[in-house]
Amino acid sequence: MPRRRPTQERSRRKFDALLAASRELLVDVGFESFTCEEVASRADVPIGTLYQFFANKYVIVCELNRQDLVGVQHELAQFNGEVPSLDWLRFLNSFVDHMSNLWTTDPSRREVWLAMQSTPSTRATGVIHEKAFAEQVSRMLAPLTPQTPRERRKMMAEVLVHVVYSMLNFSVQDDQSHDSAVAELKRLMIAYLLVAEKESRTSSDTPSE
């Protein structure tokens, strides 16, 4: 976590400038050559100000990862209620297209994801971020799988979030066909959710003893 979050407008502008510069630097040089000094220089912010917010570069990438996931959570919340409408497959198709577009138009997303794999601590933080996102997905899955136990639904949501993020980062690798990878991701998700829906419906049709 950042050492502190800005409360005043002036501090917020510096905080945002540091994060924007961090994204730019990650894309330009990668995480191994990423330094706090260069971030501060690009953001035109004193290095002491950077350290008021962030203890080191690992905290910066964790904040960028949290920022990415929170942004997607806010967008997903706008679609809440679409599942389990008759058009939920169309909604899923559109939302995956939207997510894939984020990855192709913003190369920093993949760089942030790769940076999060750099240490046990950042990986553990990434898991925490994914679980928070999965809680939202689990709530959205409830109407689609009403008879599925809550713990099973929670696991399903965590699997979906992890697979989606892994596949999106796979889709933008060098020499990889992005469109083909996204098409495979859609097949995986649709097949998985159709089976889950069928199992839940079958469970509700089974007479109790």
PDB file of C-alpha atoms in Angstrom:
ATOM      1  CA  MET A   1       0.000   0.000   0.000  1.00  0.00           C
ATOM      2  CA  PRO A   2       1.151   3.587  -0.524  1.00  0.00           C
ATOM      3  CA  ARG A   3       2.513   5.267   2.595  1.00  0.00           C
ATOM      4  CA  ARG A   4      -0.317   7.743   2.270  1.00  0.00           C
ATOM      5  CA  ARG A   5      -2.969   8.744  -0.226  1.00  0.00           C
ATOM      6  CA  PRO A   6      -3.395  12.395  -1.173  1.00  0.00           C
ATOM      7  CA  THR A   7      -6.309  14.317   0.264  1.00  0.00           C
ATOM      8  CA  GLN A   8      -5.631  17.745  -1.252  1.00  0.00           C
ATOM      9  CA  GLU A   9      -5.851  18.590  -4.938  1.00  0.00           C
ATOM     10  CA  ARG A  10      -2.210  19.618  -5.254  1.00  0.00           C
ATOM     11  CA  SER A  11      -0.976  16.379  -3.714  1.00  0.00           C
ATOM     12  CA  ARG A  12      -3.425  14.382  -5.831  1.00  0.00           C
ATOM     13  CA  ARG A  13      -1.994  15.889  -9.010  1.00  0.00           C
ATOM     14  CA  LYS A  14       1.524  14.880  -7.972  1.00  0.00           C
ATOM     15  CA  PHE A  15       0.353  11.385  -7.018  1.00  0.00           C
ATOM     16  CA  ASP A  16      -1.388  10.930 -10.371  1.00  0.00           C
ATOM     17  CA  ALA A  17       1.615  12.341 -12.249  1.00  0.00           C
ATOM     18  CA  LEU A  18       3.901   9.804 -10.560  1.00  0.00           C
ATOM     19  CA  LEU A  19       1.610   6.916 -11.528  1.00  0.00           C
ATOM     20  CA  ALA A  20       1.309   8.173 -15.121  1.00  0.00           C
ATOM     21  CA  ALA A  21       5.088   8.492 -15.376  1.00  0.00           C
ATOM     22  CA  SER A  22       5.463   5.001 -13.933  1.00  0.00           C
ATOM     23  CA  ARG A  23       3.258   3.514 -16.653  1.00  0.00           C
ATOM     24  CA  GLU A  24       5.218   5.318 -19.325  1.00  0.00           C
ATOM     25  CA  LEU A  25       8.544   4.165 -17.884  1.00  0.00           C
ATOM     26  CA  LEU A  26       7.413   0.539 -17.584  1.00  0.00           C
ATOM     27  CA  VAL A  27       6.504   0.486 -21.263  1.00  0.00           C
ATOM     28  CA  ASP A  28       9.778   2.149 -22.281  1.00  0.00           C
ATOM     29  CA  VAL A  29      12.321   0.191 -20.215  1.00  0.00           C
ATOM     30  CA  GLY A  30      10.561  -2.704 -18.437  1.00  0.00           C
ATOM     31  CA  PHE A  31      10.526  -3.384 -14.713  1.00  0.00           C
ATOM     32  CA  GLU A  32      14.179  -4.428 -14.291  1.00  0.00           C
ATOM     33  CA  SER A  33      15.404  -0.985 -15.420  1.00  0.00           C
ATOM     34  CA  PHE A  34      12.571   0.840 -13.669  1.00  0.00           C
ATOM     35  CA  THR A  35      13.802   3.248 -10.968  1.00  0.00           C
ATOM     36  CA  CYS A  36      12.048   5.631  -8.612  1.00  0.00           C
ATOM     37  CA  GLU A  37      14.537   8.357  -9.557  1.00  0.00           C
ATOM     38  CA  GLU A  38      13.525   8.182 -13.216  1.00  0.00           C
ATOM     39  CA  VAL A  39       9.831   8.156 -12.302  1.00  0.00           C
ATOM     40  CA  ALA A  40      10.265  11.335 -10.244  1.00  0.00           C
ATOM     41  CA  SER A  41      12.258  12.963 -13.058  1.00  0.00           C
ATOM     42  CA  ARG A  42       9.622  12.168 -15.678  1.00  0.00           C
ATOM     43  CA  ALA A  43       6.834  13.372 -13.411  1.00  0.00           C
ATOM     44  CA  ASP A  44       8.796  16.548 -12.600  1.00  0.00           C
ATOM     45  CA  VAL A  45       8.343  15.793  -8.921  1.00  0.00           C
ATOM     46  CA  PRO A  46      11.109  15.828  -6.243  1.00  0.00           C
ATOM     47  CA  ILE A  47      12.282  12.332  -5.303  1.00  0.00           C
ATOM     48  CA  GLY A  48      11.446  13.116  -1.671  1.00  0.00           C
ATOM     49  CA  THR A  49       7.826  13.672  -2.661  1.00  0.00           C
ATOM     50  CA  LEU A  50       7.733  10.289  -4.375  1.00  0.00           C
ATOM     51  CA  TYR A  51       8.990   8.614  -1.197  1.00  0.00           C
ATOM     52  CA  GLN A  52       6.293  10.377   0.797  1.00  0.00           C
ATOM     53  CA  PHE A  53       3.818   8.277  -1.177  1.00  0.00           C
ATOM     54  CA  PHE A  54       5.723   5.128  -2.150  1.00  0.00           C
ATOM     55  CA  ALA A  55       8.371   3.207  -0.224  1.00  0.00           C
ATOM     56  CA  ASN A  56       9.853   1.632  -3.356  1.00  0.00           C
ATOM     57  CA  LYS A  57       9.102   0.636  -6.938  1.00  0.00           C
ATOM     58  CA  TYR A  58       7.260  -2.512  -5.844  1.00  0.00           C
ATOM     59  CA  VAL A  59       4.656  -0.429  -4.041  1.00  0.00           C
ATOM     60  CA  ILE A  60       4.228   1.660  -7.197  1.00  0.00           C
ATOM     61  CA  VAL A  61       3.449  -1.327  -9.427  1.00  0.00           C
ATOM     62  CA  CYS A  62       1.078  -2.751  -6.801  1.00  0.00           C
ATOM     63  CA  GLU A  63      -0.815   0.552  -6.829  1.00  0.00           C
ATOM     64  CA  LEU A  64      -0.913   0.492 -10.643  1.00  0.00           C
ATOM     65  CA  ASN A  65      -2.266  -3.053 -10.568  1.00  0.00           C
ATOM     66  CA  ARG A  66      -4.925  -2.079  -8.036  1.00  0.00           C
ATOM     67  CA  GLN A  67      -5.815   0.920 -10.191  1.00  0.00           C
ATOM     68  CA  ASP A  68      -6.271  -1.283 -13.265  1.00  0.00           C
ATOM     69  CA  LEU A  69      -8.509  -3.758 -11.457  1.00  0.00           C
ATOM     70  CA  VAL A  70     -10.617  -1.078  -9.775  1.00  0.00           C
ATOM     71  CA  GLY A  71     -11.190   0.542 -13.156  1.00  0.00           C
ATOM     72  CA  VAL A  72     -12.470  -2.728 -14.609  1.00  0.00           C
ATOM     73  CA  GLN A  73     -14.621  -3.318 -11.512  1.00  0.00           C
ATOM     74  CA  HIS A  74     -16.309   0.052 -11.995  1.00  0.00           C
ATOM     75  CA  GLU A  75     -17.006  -0.736 -15.645  1.00  0.00           C
ATOM     76  CA  LEU A  76     -18.319  -4.200 -14.802  1.00  0.00           C
ATOM     77  CA  ALA A  77     -20.657  -2.703 -12.199  1.00  0.00           C
ATOM     78  CA  GLN A  78     -22.409  -0.813 -14.986  1.00  0.00           C
ATOM     79  CA  PHE A  79     -23.445  -4.154 -16.466  1.00  0.00           C
ATOM     80  CA  ASN A  80     -24.721  -5.604 -13.204  1.00  0.00           C
ATOM     81  CA  GLY A  81     -28.160  -7.053 -13.834  1.00  0.00           C
ATOM     82  CA  GLU A  82     -27.313  -8.219 -17.354  1.00  0.00           C
ATOM     83  CA  VAL A  83     -26.751 -11.725 -16.001  1.00  0.00           C
ATOM     84  CA  PRO A  84     -28.778 -13.948 -16.234  1.00  0.00           C
ATOM     85  CA  SER A  85     -30.839 -12.183 -18.892  1.00  0.00           C
ATOM     86  CA  LEU A  86     -31.490 -14.064 -22.121  1.00  0.00           C
ATOM     87  CA  ASP A  87     -28.733 -11.991 -23.706  1.00  0.00           C
ATOM     88  CA  TRP A  88     -26.065 -12.755 -21.116  1.00  0.00           C
ATOM     89  CA  LEU A  89     -23.919 -14.517 -23.715  1.00  0.00           C
ATOM     90  CA  ARG A  90     -24.019 -11.408 -25.886  1.00  0.00           C
ATOM     91  CA  PHE A  91     -23.095  -9.292 -22.858  1.00  0.00           C
ATOM     92  CA  LEU A  92     -20.166 -11.590 -22.091  1.00  0.00           C
ATOM     93  CA  ASN A  93     -18.973 -11.390 -25.689  1.00  0.00           C
ATOM     94  CA  SER A  94     -19.147  -7.582 -25.656  1.00  0.00           C
ATOM     95  CA  PHE A  95     -17.413  -7.249 -22.300  1.00  0.00           C
ATOM     96  CA  VAL A  96     -14.528  -9.512 -23.298  1.00  0.00           C
ATOM     97  CA  ASP A  97     -14.128  -7.438 -26.475  1.00  0.00           C
ATOM     98  CA  HIS A  98     -14.023  -4.327 -24.320  1.00  0.00           C
ATOM     99  CA  MET A  99     -11.397  -5.855 -22.005  1.00  0.00           C
ATOM    100  CA  SER A 100      -9.244  -7.021 -24.908  1.00  0.00           C
ATOM    101  CA  ASN A 101      -9.364  -3.524 -26.378  1.00  0.00           C
ATOM    102  CA  LEU A 102      -7.985  -2.138 -23.109  1.00  0.00           C
ATOM    103  CA  TRP A 103      -4.995  -4.461 -23.419  1.00  0.00           C
ATOM    104  CA  THR A 104      -4.257  -3.552 -27.039  1.00  0.00           C
ATOM    105  CA  THR A 105      -4.654   0.209 -26.560  1.00  0.00           C
ATOM    106  CA  ASP A 106      -2.788   0.394 -23.236  1.00  0.00           C
ATOM    107  CA  PRO A 107       0.475  -1.608 -23.312  1.00  0.00           C
ATOM    108  CA  SER A 108       1.207  -0.624 -19.716  1.00  0.00           C
ATOM    109  CA  ARG A 109      -1.400  -3.136 -18.505  1.00  0.00           C
ATOM    110  CA  ARG A 110       0.726  -6.088 -19.551  1.00  0.00           C
ATOM    111  CA  GLU A 111       3.871  -4.457 -18.166  1.00  0.00           C
ATOM    112  CA  VAL A 112       2.163  -3.927 -14.818  1.00  0.00           C
ATOM    113  CA  TRP A 113       0.974  -7.539 -14.781  1.00  0.00           C
ATOM    114  CA  LEU A 114       4.493  -8.801 -15.567  1.00  0.00           C
ATOM    115  CA  ALA A 115       5.994  -6.550 -12.874  1.00  0.00           C
ATOM    116  CA  MET A 116       3.558  -8.011 -10.352  1.00  0.00           C
ATOM    117  CA  GLN A 117       5.156 -11.433 -10.913  1.00  0.00           C
ATOM    118  CA  SER A 118       8.598 -10.152  -9.862  1.00  0.00           C
ATOM    119  CA  THR A 119       8.585 -11.031  -6.126  1.00  0.00           C
ATOM    120  CA  PRO A 120       6.609 -13.254  -3.734  1.00  0.00           C
ATOM    121  CA  SER A 121       5.267 -10.107  -2.044  1.00  0.00           C
ATOM    122  CA  THR A 122       3.979  -8.498  -5.243  1.00  0.00           C
ATOM    123  CA  ARG A 123       2.479 -11.800  -6.377  1.00  0.00           C
ATOM    124  CA  ALA A 124       0.689 -12.135  -3.033  1.00  0.00           C
ATOM    125  CA  THR A 125      -0.626  -8.583  -3.383  1.00  0.00           C
ATOM    126  CA  GLY A 126      -1.830  -9.411  -6.897  1.00  0.00           C
ATOM    127  CA  VAL A 127      -3.780 -12.351  -5.491  1.00  0.00           C
ATOM    128  CA  ILE A 128      -5.463 -10.037  -2.965  1.00  0.00           C
ATOM    129  CA  HIS A 129      -6.453  -7.655  -5.779  1.00  0.00           C
ATOM    130  CA  GLU A 130      -7.822 -10.520  -7.888  1.00  0.00           C
ATOM    131  CA  LYS A 131      -9.841 -11.906  -4.970  1.00  0.00           C
ATOM    132  CA  ALA A 132     -11.478  -8.516  -4.425  1.00  0.00           C
ATOM    133  CA  PHE A 133     -12.465  -8.456  -8.097  1.00  0.00           C
ATOM    134  CA  ALA A 134     -13.651 -12.075  -7.902  1.00  0.00           C
ATOM    135  CA  GLU A 135     -16.032 -11.191  -5.047  1.00  0.00           C
ATOM    136  CA  GLN A 136     -17.848  -8.847  -7.411  1.00  0.00           C
ATOM    137  CA  VAL A 137     -17.925 -11.481 -10.169  1.00  0.00           C
ATOM    138  CA  SER A 138     -19.249 -14.047  -7.677  1.00  0.00           C
ATOM    139  CA  ARG A 139     -22.188 -11.777  -6.803  1.00  0.00           C
ATOM    140  CA  MET A 140     -22.974 -11.350 -10.500  1.00  0.00           C
ATOM    141  CA  LEU A 141     -22.908 -15.125 -11.002  1.00  0.00           C
ATOM    142  CA  ALA A 142     -25.443 -15.744  -8.230  1.00  0.00           C
ATOM    143  CA  PRO A 143     -28.594 -15.270 -10.380  1.00  0.00           C
ATOM    144  CA  LEU A 144     -27.097 -17.492 -13.084  1.00  0.00           C
ATOM    145  CA  THR A 145     -26.221 -20.288 -10.647  1.00  0.00           C
ATOM    146  CA  PRO A 146     -28.729 -19.917  -7.785  1.00  0.00           C
ATOM    147  CA  GLN A 147     -28.373 -23.499  -6.539  1.00  0.00           C
ATOM    148  CA  THR A 148     -24.578 -23.502  -6.568  1.00  0.00           C
ATOM    149  CA  PRO A 149     -23.049 -23.350  -3.063  1.00  0.00           C
ATOM    150  CA  ARG A 150     -21.536 -19.986  -2.225  1.00  0.00           C
ATOM    151  CA  GLU A 151     -18.015 -21.351  -1.719  1.00  0.00           C
ATOM    152  CA  ARG A 152     -18.143 -23.119  -5.096  1.00  0.00           C
ATOM    153  CA  ARG A 153     -19.346 -19.930  -6.778  1.00  0.00           C
ATOM    154  CA  LYS A 154     -16.531 -18.000  -5.107  1.00  0.00           C
ATOM    155  CA  MET A 155     -14.003 -20.477  -6.492  1.00  0.00           C
ATOM    156  CA  MET A 156     -15.581 -20.247  -9.954  1.00  0.00           C
ATOM    157  CA  ALA A 157     -15.276 -16.455  -9.885  1.00  0.00           C
ATOM    158  CA  GLU A 158     -11.617 -16.622  -8.834  1.00  0.00           C
ATOM    159  CA  VAL A 159     -10.890 -19.078 -11.647  1.00  0.00           C
ATOM    160  CA  LEU A 160     -12.630 -16.829 -14.182  1.00  0.00           C
ATOM    161  CA  VAL A 161     -10.747 -13.706 -13.090  1.00  0.00           C
ATOM    162  CA  HIS A 162      -7.385 -15.477 -13.124  1.00  0.00           C
ATOM    163  CA  VAL A 163      -7.993 -17.104 -16.511  1.00  0.00           C
ATOM    164  CA  VAL A 164      -9.215 -13.859 -18.089  1.00  0.00           C
ATOM    165  CA  TYR A 165      -6.190 -11.861 -16.929  1.00  0.00           C
ATOM    166  CA  SER A 166      -3.734 -14.600 -17.871  1.00  0.00           C
ATOM    167  CA  MET A 167      -5.273 -14.995 -21.327  1.00  0.00           C
ATOM    168  CA  LEU A 168      -5.400 -11.253 -21.989  1.00  0.00           C
ATOM    169  CA  ASN A 169      -1.712 -10.952 -21.181  1.00  0.00           C
ATOM    170  CA  PHE A 170      -1.032 -14.020 -23.327  1.00  0.00           C
ATOM    171  CA  SER A 171      -2.965 -12.376 -26.173  1.00  0.00           C
ATOM    172  CA  VAL A 172      -0.575  -9.411 -26.415  1.00  0.00           C
ATOM    173  CA  GLN A 173       2.665 -11.385 -26.414  1.00  0.00           C
ATOM    174  CA  ASP A 174       4.974 -10.949 -29.365  1.00  0.00           C
ATOM    175  CA  ASP A 175       4.090 -13.119 -32.383  1.00  0.00           C
ATOM    176  CA  GLN A 176       0.737 -13.986 -30.816  1.00  0.00           C
ATOM    177  CA  SER A 177      -2.533 -13.529 -32.698  1.00  0.00           C
ATOM    178  CA  HIS A 178      -4.514 -11.319 -30.359  1.00  0.00           C
ATOM    179  CA  ASP A 179      -7.853 -11.978 -32.042  1.00  0.00           C
ATOM    180  CA  SER A 180      -7.335 -15.751 -31.984  1.00  0.00           C
ATOM    181  CA  ALA A 181      -6.369 -15.737 -28.308  1.00  0.00           C
ATOM    182  CA  VAL A 182      -9.421 -13.642 -27.395  1.00  0.00           C
ATOM    183  CA  ALA A 183     -11.674 -15.970 -29.400  1.00  0.00           C
ATOM    184  CA  GLU A 184     -10.305 -18.930 -27.425  1.00  0.00           C
ATOM    185  CA  LEU A 185     -10.857 -17.034 -24.172  1.00  0.00           C
ATOM    186  CA  LYS A 186     -14.507 -16.500 -25.106  1.00  0.00           C
ATOM    187  CA  ARG A 187     -14.928 -20.213 -25.852  1.00  0.00           C
ATOM    188  CA  LEU A 188     -13.408 -21.124 -22.493  1.00  0.00           C
ATOM    189  CA  MET A 189     -15.605 -18.702 -20.554  1.00  0.00           C
ATOM    190  CA  ILE A 190     -18.844 -19.521 -22.363  1.00  0.00           C
ATOM    191  CA  ALA A 191     -18.319 -23.280 -22.058  1.00  0.00           C
ATOM    192  CA  TYR A 192     -17.442 -22.941 -18.375  1.00  0.00           C
ATOM    193  CA  LEU A 193     -20.477 -20.791 -17.548  1.00  0.00           C
ATOM    194  CA  LEU A 194     -22.913 -22.883 -19.600  1.00  0.00           C
ATOM    195  CA  VAL A 195     -21.843 -25.983 -17.702  1.00  0.00           C
ATOM    196  CA  ALA A 196     -22.154 -24.123 -14.390  1.00  0.00           C
ATOM    197  CA  GLU A 197     -25.636 -22.893 -15.305  1.00  0.00           C
ATOM    198  CA  LYS A 198     -26.729 -26.387 -16.356  1.00  0.00           C
ATOM    199  CA  GLU A 199     -25.377 -27.970 -13.174  1.00  0.00           C
ATOM    200  CA  SER A 200     -27.173 -25.404 -11.023  1.00  0.00           C
ATOM    201  CA  ARG A 201     -30.442 -25.891 -12.903  1.00  0.00           C
ATOM    202  CA  THR A 202     -30.121 -29.686 -12.664  1.00  0.00           C
ATOM    203  CA  SER A 203     -29.500 -29.382  -8.951  1.00  0.00           C
ATOM    204  CA  SER A 204     -32.659 -27.314  -8.498  1.00  0.00           C
ATOM    205  CA  ASP A 205     -34.688 -29.902 -10.467  1.00  0.00           C
ATOM    206  CA  THR A 206     -33.470 -32.796  -8.345  1.00  0.00           C
ATOM    207  CA  PRO A 207     -36.147 -33.714  -5.763  1.00  0.00           C
ATOM    208  CA  SER A 208     -34.970 -33.645  -2.194  1.00  0.00           C
ATOM    209  CA  GLU A 209     -35.109 -36.841  -0.138  1.00  0.00           C
TER     210      GLU A 209
END
